[in-house]
mmCIF file of C-alpha atoms and ligand atoms in Angstrom:
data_model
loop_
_atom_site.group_PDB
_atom_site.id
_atom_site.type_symbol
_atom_site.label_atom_id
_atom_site.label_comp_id
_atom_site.label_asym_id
_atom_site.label_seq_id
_atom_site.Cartn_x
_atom_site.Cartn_y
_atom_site.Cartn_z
ATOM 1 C CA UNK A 147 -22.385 -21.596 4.315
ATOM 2 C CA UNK A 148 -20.949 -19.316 1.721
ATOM 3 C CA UNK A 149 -17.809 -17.561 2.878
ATOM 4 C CA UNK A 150 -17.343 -14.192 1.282
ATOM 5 C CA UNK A 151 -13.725 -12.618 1.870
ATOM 6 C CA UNK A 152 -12.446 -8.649 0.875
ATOM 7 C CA UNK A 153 -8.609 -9.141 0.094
ATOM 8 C CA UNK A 154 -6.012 -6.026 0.114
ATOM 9 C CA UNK A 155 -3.373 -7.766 -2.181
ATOM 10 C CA UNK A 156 -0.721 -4.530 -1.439
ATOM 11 C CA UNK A 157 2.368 -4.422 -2.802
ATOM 12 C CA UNK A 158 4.229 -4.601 1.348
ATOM 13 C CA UNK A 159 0.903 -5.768 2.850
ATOM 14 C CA UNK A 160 -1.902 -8.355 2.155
ATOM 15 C CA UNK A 161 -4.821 -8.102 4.773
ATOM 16 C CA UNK A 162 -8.024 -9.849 4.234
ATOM 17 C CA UNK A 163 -11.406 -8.976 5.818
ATOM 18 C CA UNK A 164 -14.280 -10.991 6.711
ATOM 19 C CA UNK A 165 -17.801 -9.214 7.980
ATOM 20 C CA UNK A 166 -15.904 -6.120 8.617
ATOM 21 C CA UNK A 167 -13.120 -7.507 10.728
ATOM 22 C CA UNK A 168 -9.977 -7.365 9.580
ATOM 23 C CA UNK A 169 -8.503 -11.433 9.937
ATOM 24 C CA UNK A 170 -5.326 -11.343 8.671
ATOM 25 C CA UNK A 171 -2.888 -8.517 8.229
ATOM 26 C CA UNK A 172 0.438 -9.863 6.751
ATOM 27 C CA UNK A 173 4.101 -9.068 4.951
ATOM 28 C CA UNK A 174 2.887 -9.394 1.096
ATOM 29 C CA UNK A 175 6.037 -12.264 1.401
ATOM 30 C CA UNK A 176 6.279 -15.719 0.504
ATOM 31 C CA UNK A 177 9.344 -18.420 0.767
ATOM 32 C CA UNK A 178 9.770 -20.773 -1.298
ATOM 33 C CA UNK A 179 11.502 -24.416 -1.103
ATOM 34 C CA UNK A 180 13.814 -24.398 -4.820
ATOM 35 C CA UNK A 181 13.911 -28.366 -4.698
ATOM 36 C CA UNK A 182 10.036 -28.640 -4.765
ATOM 37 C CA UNK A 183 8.058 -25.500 -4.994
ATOM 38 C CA UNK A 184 6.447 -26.276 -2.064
ATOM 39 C CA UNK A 185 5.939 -23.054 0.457
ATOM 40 C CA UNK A 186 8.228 -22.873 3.113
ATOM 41 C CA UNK A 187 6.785 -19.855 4.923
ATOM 42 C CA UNK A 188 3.997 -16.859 4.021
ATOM 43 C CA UNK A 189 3.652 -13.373 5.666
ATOM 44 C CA UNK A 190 5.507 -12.468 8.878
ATOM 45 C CA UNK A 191 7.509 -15.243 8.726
ATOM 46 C CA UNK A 192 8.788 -15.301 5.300
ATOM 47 C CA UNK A 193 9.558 -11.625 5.516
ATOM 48 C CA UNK A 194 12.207 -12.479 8.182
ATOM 49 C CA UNK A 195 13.874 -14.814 5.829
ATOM 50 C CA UNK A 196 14.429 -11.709 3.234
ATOM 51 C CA UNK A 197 18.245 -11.485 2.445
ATOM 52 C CA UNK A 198 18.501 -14.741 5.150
ATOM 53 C CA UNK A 199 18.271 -17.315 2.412
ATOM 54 C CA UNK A 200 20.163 -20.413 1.436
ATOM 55 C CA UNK A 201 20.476 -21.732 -2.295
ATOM 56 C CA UNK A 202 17.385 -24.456 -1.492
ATOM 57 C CA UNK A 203 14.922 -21.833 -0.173
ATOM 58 C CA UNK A 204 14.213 -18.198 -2.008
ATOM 59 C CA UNK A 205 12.080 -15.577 0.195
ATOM 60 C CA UNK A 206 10.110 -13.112 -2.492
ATOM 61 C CA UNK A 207 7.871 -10.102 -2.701
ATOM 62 C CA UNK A 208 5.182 -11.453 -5.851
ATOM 63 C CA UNK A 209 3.762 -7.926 -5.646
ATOM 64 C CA UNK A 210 5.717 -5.268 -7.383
ATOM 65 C CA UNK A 211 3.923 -0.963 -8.049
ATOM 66 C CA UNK A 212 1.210 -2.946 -7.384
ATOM 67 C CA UNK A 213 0.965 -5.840 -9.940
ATOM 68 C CA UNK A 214 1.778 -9.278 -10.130
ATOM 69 C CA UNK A 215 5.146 -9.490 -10.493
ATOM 70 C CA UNK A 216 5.683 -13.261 -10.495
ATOM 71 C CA UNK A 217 2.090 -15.136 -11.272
ATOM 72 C CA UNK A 218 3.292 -18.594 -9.330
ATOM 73 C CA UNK A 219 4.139 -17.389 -6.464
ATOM 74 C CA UNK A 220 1.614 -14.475 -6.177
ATOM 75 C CA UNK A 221 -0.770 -17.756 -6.116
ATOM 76 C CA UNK A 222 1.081 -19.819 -3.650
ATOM 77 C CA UNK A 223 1.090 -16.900 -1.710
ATOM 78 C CA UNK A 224 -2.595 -16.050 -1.742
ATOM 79 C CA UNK A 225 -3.678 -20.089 -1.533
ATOM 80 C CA UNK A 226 -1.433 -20.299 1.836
ATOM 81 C CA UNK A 227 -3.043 -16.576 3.431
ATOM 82 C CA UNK A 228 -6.768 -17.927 2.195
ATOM 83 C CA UNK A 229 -6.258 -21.085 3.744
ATOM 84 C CA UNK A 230 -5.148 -19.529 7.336
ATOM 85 C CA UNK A 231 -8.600 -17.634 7.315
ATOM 86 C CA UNK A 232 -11.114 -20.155 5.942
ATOM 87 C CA UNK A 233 -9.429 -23.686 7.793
ATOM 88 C CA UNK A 234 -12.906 -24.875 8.684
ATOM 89 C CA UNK A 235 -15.099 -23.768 5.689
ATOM 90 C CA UNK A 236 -15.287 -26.516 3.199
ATOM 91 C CA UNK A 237 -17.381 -24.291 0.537
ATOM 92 C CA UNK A 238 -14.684 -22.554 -1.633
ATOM 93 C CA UNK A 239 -15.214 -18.623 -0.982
ATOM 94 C CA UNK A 240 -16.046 -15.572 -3.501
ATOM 95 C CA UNK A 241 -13.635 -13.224 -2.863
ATOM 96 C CA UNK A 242 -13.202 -9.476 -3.769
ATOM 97 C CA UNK A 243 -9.780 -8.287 -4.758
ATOM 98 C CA UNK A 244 -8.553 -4.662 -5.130
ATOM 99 C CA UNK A 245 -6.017 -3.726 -7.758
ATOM 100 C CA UNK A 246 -5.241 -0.060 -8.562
ATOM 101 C CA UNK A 247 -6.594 2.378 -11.133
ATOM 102 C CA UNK A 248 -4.495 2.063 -13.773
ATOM 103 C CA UNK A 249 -3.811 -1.783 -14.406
ATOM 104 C CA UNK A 250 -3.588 -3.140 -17.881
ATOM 105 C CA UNK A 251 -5.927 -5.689 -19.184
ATOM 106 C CA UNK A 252 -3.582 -8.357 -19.093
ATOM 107 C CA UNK A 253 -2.297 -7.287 -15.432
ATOM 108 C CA UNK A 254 -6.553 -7.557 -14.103
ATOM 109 C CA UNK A 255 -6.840 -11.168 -15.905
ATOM 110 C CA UNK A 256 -3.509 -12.129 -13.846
ATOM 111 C CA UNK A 257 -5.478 -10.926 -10.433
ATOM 112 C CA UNK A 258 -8.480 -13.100 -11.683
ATOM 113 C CA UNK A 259 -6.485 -16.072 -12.264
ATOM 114 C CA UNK A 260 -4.253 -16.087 -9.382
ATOM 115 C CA UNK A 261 -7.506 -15.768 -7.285
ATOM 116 C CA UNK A 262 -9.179 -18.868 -9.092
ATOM 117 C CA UNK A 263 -6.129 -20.655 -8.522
ATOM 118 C CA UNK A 264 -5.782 -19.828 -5.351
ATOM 119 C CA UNK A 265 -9.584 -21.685 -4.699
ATOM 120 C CA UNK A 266 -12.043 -18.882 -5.157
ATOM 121 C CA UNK A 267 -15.273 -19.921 -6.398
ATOM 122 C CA UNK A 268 -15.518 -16.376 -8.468
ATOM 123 C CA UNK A 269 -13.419 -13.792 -8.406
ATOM 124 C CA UNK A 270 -14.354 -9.891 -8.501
ATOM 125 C CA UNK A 271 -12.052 -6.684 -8.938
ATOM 126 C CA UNK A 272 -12.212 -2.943 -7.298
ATOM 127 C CA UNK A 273 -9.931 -0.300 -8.073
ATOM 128 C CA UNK A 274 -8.182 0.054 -5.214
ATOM 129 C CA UNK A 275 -8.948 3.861 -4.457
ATOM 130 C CA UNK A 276 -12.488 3.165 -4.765
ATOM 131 C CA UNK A 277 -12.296 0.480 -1.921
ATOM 132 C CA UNK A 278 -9.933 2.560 0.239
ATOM 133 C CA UNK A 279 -12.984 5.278 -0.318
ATOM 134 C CA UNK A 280 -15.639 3.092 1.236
ATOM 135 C CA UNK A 281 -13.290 1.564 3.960
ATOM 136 C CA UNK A 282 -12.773 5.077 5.090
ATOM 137 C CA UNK A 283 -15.985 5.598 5.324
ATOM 138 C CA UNK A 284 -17.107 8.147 2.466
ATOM 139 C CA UNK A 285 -20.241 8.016 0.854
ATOM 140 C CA UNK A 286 -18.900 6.787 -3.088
ATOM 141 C CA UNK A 287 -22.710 6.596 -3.845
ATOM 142 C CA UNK A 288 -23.549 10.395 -3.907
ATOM 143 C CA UNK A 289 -23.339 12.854 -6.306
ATOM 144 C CA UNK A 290 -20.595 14.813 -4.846
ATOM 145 C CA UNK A 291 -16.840 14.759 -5.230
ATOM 146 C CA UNK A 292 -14.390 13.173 -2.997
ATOM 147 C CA UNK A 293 -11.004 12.742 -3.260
ATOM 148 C CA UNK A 294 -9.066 10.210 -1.584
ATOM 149 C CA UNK A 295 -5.105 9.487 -2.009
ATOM 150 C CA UNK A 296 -3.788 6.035 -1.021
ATOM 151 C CA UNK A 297 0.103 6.148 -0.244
ATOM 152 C CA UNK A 298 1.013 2.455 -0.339
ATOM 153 C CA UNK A 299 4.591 0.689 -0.267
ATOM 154 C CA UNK A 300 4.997 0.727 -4.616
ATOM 155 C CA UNK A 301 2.673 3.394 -5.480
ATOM 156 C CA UNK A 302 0.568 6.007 -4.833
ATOM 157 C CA UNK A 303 -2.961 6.275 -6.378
ATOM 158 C CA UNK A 304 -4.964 9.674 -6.419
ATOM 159 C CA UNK A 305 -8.942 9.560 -7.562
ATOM 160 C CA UNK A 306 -11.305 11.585 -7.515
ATOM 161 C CA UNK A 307 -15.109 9.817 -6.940
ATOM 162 C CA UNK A 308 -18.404 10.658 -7.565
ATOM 163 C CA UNK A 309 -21.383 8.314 -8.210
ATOM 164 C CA UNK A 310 -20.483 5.023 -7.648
ATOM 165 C CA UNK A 311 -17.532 5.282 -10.062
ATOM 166 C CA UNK A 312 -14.050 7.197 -10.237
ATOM 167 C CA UNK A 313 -14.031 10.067 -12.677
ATOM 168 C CA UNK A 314 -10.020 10.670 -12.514
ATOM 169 C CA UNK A 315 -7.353 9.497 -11.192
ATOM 170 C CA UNK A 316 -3.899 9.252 -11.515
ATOM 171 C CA UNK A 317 -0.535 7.276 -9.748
ATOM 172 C CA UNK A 318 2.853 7.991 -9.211
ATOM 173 C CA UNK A 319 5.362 5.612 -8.966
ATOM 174 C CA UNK A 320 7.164 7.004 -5.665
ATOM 175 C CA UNK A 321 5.675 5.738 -1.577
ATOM 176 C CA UNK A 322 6.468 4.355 1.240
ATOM 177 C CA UNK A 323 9.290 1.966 -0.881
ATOM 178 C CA UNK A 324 10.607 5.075 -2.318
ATOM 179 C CA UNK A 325 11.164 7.196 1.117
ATOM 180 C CA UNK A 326 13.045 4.247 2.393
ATOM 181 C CA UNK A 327 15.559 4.202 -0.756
ATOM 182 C CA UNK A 328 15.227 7.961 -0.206
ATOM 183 C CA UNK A 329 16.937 7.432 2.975
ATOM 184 C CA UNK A 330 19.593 5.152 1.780
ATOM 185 C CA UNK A 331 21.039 7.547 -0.721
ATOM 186 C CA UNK A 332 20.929 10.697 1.724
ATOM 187 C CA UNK A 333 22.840 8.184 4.633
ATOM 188 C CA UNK A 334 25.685 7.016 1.353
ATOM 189 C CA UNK A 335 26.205 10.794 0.147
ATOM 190 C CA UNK A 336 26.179 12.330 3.779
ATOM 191 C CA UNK A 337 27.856 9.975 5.992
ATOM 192 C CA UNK A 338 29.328 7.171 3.648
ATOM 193 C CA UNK A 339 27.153 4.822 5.260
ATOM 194 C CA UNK A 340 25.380 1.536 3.726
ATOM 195 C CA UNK A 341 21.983 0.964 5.318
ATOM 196 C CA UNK A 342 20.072 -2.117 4.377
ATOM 197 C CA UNK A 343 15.863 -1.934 3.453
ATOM 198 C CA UNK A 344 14.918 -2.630 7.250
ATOM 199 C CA UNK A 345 16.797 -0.607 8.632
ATOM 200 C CA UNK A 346 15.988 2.845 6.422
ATOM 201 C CA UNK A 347 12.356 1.741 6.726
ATOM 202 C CA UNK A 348 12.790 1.463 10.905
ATOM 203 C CA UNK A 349 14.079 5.064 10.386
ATOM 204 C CA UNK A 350 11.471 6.472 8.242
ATOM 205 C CA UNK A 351 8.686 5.258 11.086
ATOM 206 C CA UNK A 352 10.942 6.731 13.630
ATOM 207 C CA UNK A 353 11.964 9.825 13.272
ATOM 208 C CA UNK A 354 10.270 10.657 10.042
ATOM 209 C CA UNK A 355 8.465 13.690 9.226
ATOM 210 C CA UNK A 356 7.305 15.487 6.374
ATOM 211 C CA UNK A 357 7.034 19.273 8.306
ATOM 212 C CA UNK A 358 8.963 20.318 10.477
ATOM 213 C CA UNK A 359 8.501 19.384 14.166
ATOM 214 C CA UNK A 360 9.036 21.808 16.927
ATOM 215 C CA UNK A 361 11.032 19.355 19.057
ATOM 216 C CA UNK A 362 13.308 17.524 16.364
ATOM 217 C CA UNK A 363 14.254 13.893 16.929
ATOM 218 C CA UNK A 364 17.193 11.759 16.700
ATOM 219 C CA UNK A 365 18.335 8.267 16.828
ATOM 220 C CA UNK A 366 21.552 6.105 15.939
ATOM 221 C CA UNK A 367 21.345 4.234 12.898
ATOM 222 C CA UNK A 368 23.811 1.066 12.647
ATOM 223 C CA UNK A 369 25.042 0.333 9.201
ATOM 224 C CA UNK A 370 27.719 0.053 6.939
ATOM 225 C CA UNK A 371 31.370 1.932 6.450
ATOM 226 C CA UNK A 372 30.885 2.009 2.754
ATOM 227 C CA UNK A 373 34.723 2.861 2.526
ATOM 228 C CA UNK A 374 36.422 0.683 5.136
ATOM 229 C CA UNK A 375 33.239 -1.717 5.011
ATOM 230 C CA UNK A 376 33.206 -1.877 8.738
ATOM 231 C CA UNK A 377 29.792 -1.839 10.788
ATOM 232 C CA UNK A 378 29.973 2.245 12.070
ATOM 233 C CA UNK A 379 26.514 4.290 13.882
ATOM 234 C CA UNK A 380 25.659 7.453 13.086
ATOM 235 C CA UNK A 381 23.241 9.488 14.984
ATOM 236 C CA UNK A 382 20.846 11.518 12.766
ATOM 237 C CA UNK A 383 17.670 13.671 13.147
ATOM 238 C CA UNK A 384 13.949 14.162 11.503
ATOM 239 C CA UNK A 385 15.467 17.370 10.304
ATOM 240 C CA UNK A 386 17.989 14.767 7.951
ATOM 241 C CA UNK A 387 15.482 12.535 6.937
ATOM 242 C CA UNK A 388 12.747 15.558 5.862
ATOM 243 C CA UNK A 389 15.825 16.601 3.424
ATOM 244 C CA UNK A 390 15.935 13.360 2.346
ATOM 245 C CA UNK A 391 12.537 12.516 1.333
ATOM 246 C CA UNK A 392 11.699 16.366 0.180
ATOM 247 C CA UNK A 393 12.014 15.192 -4.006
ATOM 248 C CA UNK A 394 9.761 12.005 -3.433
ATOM 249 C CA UNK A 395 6.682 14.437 -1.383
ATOM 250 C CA UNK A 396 6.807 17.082 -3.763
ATOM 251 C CA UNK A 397 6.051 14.246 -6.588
ATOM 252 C CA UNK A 398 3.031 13.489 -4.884
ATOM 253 C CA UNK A 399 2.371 16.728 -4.155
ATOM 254 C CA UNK A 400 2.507 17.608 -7.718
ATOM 255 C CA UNK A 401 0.501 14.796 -8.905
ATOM 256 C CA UNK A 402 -2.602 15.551 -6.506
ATOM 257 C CA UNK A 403 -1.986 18.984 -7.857
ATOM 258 C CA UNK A 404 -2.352 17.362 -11.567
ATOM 259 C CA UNK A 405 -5.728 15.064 -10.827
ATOM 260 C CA UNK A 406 -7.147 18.276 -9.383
ATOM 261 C CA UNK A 407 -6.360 20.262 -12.217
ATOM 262 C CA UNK A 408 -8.352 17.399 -14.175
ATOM 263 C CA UNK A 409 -11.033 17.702 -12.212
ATOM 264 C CA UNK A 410 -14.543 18.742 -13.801
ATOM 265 C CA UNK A 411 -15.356 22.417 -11.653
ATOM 266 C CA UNK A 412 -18.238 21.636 -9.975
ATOM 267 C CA UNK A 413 -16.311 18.317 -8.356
ATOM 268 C CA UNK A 414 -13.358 20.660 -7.377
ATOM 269 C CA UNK A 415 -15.691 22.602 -5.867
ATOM 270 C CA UNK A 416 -16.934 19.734 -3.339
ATOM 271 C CA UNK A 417 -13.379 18.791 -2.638
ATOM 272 C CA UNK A 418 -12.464 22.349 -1.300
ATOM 273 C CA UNK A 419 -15.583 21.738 0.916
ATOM 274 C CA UNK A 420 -15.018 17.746 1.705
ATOM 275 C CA UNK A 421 -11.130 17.928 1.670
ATOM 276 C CA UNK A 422 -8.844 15.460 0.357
ATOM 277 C CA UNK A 423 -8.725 12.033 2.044
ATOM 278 C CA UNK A 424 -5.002 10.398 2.819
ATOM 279 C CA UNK A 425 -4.932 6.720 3.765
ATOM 280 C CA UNK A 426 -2.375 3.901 3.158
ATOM 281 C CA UNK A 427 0.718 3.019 5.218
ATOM 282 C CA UNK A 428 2.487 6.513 3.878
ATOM 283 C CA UNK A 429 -0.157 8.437 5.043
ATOM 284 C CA UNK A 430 1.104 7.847 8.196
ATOM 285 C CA UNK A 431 3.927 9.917 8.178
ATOM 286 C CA UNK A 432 4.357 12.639 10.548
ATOM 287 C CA UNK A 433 3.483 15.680 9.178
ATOM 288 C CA UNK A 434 1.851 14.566 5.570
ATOM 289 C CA UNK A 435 -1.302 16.136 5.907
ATOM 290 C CA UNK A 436 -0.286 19.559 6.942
ATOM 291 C CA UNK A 437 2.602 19.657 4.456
ATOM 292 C CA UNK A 438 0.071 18.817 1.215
ATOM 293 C CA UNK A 439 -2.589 21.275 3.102
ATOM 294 C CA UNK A 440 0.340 23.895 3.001
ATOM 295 C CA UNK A 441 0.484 23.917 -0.528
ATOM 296 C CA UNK A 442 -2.584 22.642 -1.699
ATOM 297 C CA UNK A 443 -4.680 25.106 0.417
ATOM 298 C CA UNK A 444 -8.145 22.369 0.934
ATOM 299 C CA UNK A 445 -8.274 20.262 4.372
ATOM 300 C CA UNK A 446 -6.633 17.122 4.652
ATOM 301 C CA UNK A 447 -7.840 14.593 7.095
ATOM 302 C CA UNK A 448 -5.924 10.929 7.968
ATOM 303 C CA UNK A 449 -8.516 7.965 7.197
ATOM 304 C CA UNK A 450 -9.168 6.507 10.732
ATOM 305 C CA UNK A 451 -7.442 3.088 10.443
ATOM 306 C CA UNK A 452 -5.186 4.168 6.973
ATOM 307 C CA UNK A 453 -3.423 0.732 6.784
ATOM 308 C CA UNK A 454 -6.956 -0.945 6.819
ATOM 309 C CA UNK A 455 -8.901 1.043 4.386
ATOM 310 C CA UNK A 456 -8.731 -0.838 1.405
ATOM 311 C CA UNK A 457 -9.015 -4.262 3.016
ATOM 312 C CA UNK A 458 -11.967 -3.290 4.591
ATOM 313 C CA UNK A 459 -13.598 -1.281 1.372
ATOM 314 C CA UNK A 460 -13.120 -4.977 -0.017
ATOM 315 C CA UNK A 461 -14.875 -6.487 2.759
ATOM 316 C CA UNK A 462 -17.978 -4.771 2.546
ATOM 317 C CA UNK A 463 -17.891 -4.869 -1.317
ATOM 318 C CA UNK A 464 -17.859 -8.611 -0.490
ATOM 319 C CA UNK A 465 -20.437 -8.853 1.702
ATOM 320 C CA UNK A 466 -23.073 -7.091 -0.805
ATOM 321 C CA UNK A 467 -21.756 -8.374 -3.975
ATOM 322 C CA UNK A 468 -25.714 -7.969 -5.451
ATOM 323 C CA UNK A 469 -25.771 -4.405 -4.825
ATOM 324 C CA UNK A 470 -21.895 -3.568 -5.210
ATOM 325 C CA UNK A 471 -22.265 -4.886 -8.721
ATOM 326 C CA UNK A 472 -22.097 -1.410 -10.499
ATOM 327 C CA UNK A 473 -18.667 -0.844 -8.404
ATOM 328 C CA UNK A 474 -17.080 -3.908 -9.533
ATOM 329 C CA UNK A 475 -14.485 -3.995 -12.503
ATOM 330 C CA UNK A 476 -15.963 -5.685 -15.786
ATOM 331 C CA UNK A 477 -14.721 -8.929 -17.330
HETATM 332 P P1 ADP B 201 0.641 -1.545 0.172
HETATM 333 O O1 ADP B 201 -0.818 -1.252 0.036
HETATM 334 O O2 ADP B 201 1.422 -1.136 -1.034
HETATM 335 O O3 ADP B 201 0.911 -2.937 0.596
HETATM 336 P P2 ADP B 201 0.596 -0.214 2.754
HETATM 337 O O4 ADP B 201 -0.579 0.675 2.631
HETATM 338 O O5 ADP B 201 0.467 -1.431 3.578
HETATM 339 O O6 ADP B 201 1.191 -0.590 1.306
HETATM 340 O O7 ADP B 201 1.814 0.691 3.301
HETATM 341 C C1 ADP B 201 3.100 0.189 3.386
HETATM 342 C C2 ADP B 201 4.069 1.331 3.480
HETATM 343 O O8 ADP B 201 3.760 2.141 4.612
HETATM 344 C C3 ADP B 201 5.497 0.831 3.695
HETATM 345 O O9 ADP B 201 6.369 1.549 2.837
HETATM 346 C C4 ADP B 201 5.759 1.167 5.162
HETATM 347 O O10 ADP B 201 7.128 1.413 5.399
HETATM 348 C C5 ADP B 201 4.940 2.416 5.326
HETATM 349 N N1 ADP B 201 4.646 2.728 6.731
HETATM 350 C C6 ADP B 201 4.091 1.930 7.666
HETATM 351 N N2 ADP B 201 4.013 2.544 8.857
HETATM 352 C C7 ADP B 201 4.557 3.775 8.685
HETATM 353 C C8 ADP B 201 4.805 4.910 9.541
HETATM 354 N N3 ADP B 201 4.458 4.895 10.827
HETATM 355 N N4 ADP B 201 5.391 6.018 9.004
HETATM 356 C C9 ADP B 201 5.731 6.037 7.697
HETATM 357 N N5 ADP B 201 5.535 5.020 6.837
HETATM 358 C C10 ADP B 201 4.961 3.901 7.324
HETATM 359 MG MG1 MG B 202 -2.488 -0.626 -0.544
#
């Protein structure tokens, strides 16, 4: 039987979807042995090793603002994630791969190869919007104008689509990656205080917000005494961590503002009916929606599953390949 499989190849998370269910959801991570170049660990477990390494084994993220950063290990990464969801199929699979908007050439012919190499049988490409568009469920087919905005870990991608096929779109190199360095500056100008990745991304899901809330939150944050170098806490609230990632939202802000400014009139016009569509992992911070509503003035609505969007988009490109053809990215 042929095995077709939808893969979300995200620059924090890979997920890959077969017949609309979602079978593996996993750290965009891969460690590898330095003696051999064998793979020591992919996903979950190789994100643990991050910063944990020894000179023999090196933990890395092969996705970087969305693109193949390193080509080897992008494919090591991919052969050991395909292999965990196809272990009984002996037919190699098609697969569907997103990538954003606004690859190069050469960056699109790295996705194809690392998929080949990885043991696909063919390879095809969506622009990433476009599949988080159909995994949230709009219509891309219709003649009307829908913009989605996918807030990922590098970047963040804004397009507007009508017919099958995205007529702008645009990217800005600040998400989910950026609120957490966000937070890391505020903490070393405020309180002197070194916090390492995890722990200013455990803070952002905590007690971040992009509005603010009518019952602030707090929590202690363990890090470093960037004078005395001694392990300290400091307790800080939402309130703290809005002021810190106010710069990085207005970017976005201002580049939805730019893609709609783009826009042809009559598709502007659907969008102030249809609303703007937020998914990706940054969309799900507190408060996101209503802040870009407040000064974009058109509804904003939260894709159902936002982390899953664009794996499943893939997944049902992949499972109509025939018909999707129009959708897909050319050689
Ligand atoms: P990518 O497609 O680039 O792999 P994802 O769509 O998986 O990215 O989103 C990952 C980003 O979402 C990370 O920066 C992560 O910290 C962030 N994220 C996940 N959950 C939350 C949350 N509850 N609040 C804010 N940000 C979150
Ligand atoms: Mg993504």
């Amino acid at each position: 039987m042929a095995l077709e499989l939808g893969i979300d190849l995200g620059t924090s998370n890979t997920l890959i979807c077969i017949k609309g269910e979602i079978v593996l959801n996993e750290p965009s991570v891969v460690a590898i042995n330095e003696n051999d170049g064998s793979v020591a660990a992919a996903g979950t477990e190789a994100k643990e090793m991050l910063g944990r390494t020894h000179k023999n084994l090196c933990a890395v993220c092969p996705i970087k603002e969305g693109v193949i950063a390193n080509f080897d290990t992008t494919i090591s990464m991919l052969k050991a994630f395909i292999k965990k969801t196809t272990k009984n199929s002996f037919f190699r699979p098609r697969i569907v791969i997103s990538i954003p908007a606004c690859v190069t050439e050469v960056e699109k012919r790295a996705v194809r190869e690392a998929g080949l190499a990885a043991g696909a049988k063919e390879v095809y490409l969506i622009e990433e919007p476009m599949a988080a568009a159909i995994g949230s469920g709009i219509e891309v087919n219709r003649p009307v104008g829908s913009m989605i905005v996918d807030i990922g870990g590098g970047l963040t991608e804004i397009a507007v689509i009508s017919l099958g096929g995205i007529v702008v779109s645009d990217f800005v190199k600040v998400a989910g990656n950026s609120f957490d360095e966000d937070i890391i500056q505020y903490m070393k100008r405020k309180y002197n205080l070194s916090l390492g990745a995890i722990t200013a991304e455990a803070v952002k899901v905590e007690i971040g917000s992009a509005c603010p809330m009518k019952d602030e939150i707090s929590m202690e944050v363990h890090g470093r005494d960037s004078v005395t170098g001694l392990p300290r806490n400091v307790k800080i609230d939402s309130s703290e961590v809005r002021e810190a990632l106010s710069e990085s939202l207005e970017m976005i802000i201002d580049g939805i503002k730019s893609v709609l400014e783009k826009t042809p009139p009559e598709l502007a016009a659907d969008i102030y009916e249809t609303g703007i569509v937020l998914s990706g992992g940054g969309a799900t911070l507190r408060g996101l929606g209503k802040l870009i509503n407040k000064n974009i003035d058109i509804p904003v609505y939260i894709a159902e599953e936002p982390m899953q969007c664009v794996a499943l988009g893939t997944g049902r490109a992949a499972e109509d390949i025939k018909s999707m053809k129009n959708i897909f990215i050319g050689e």
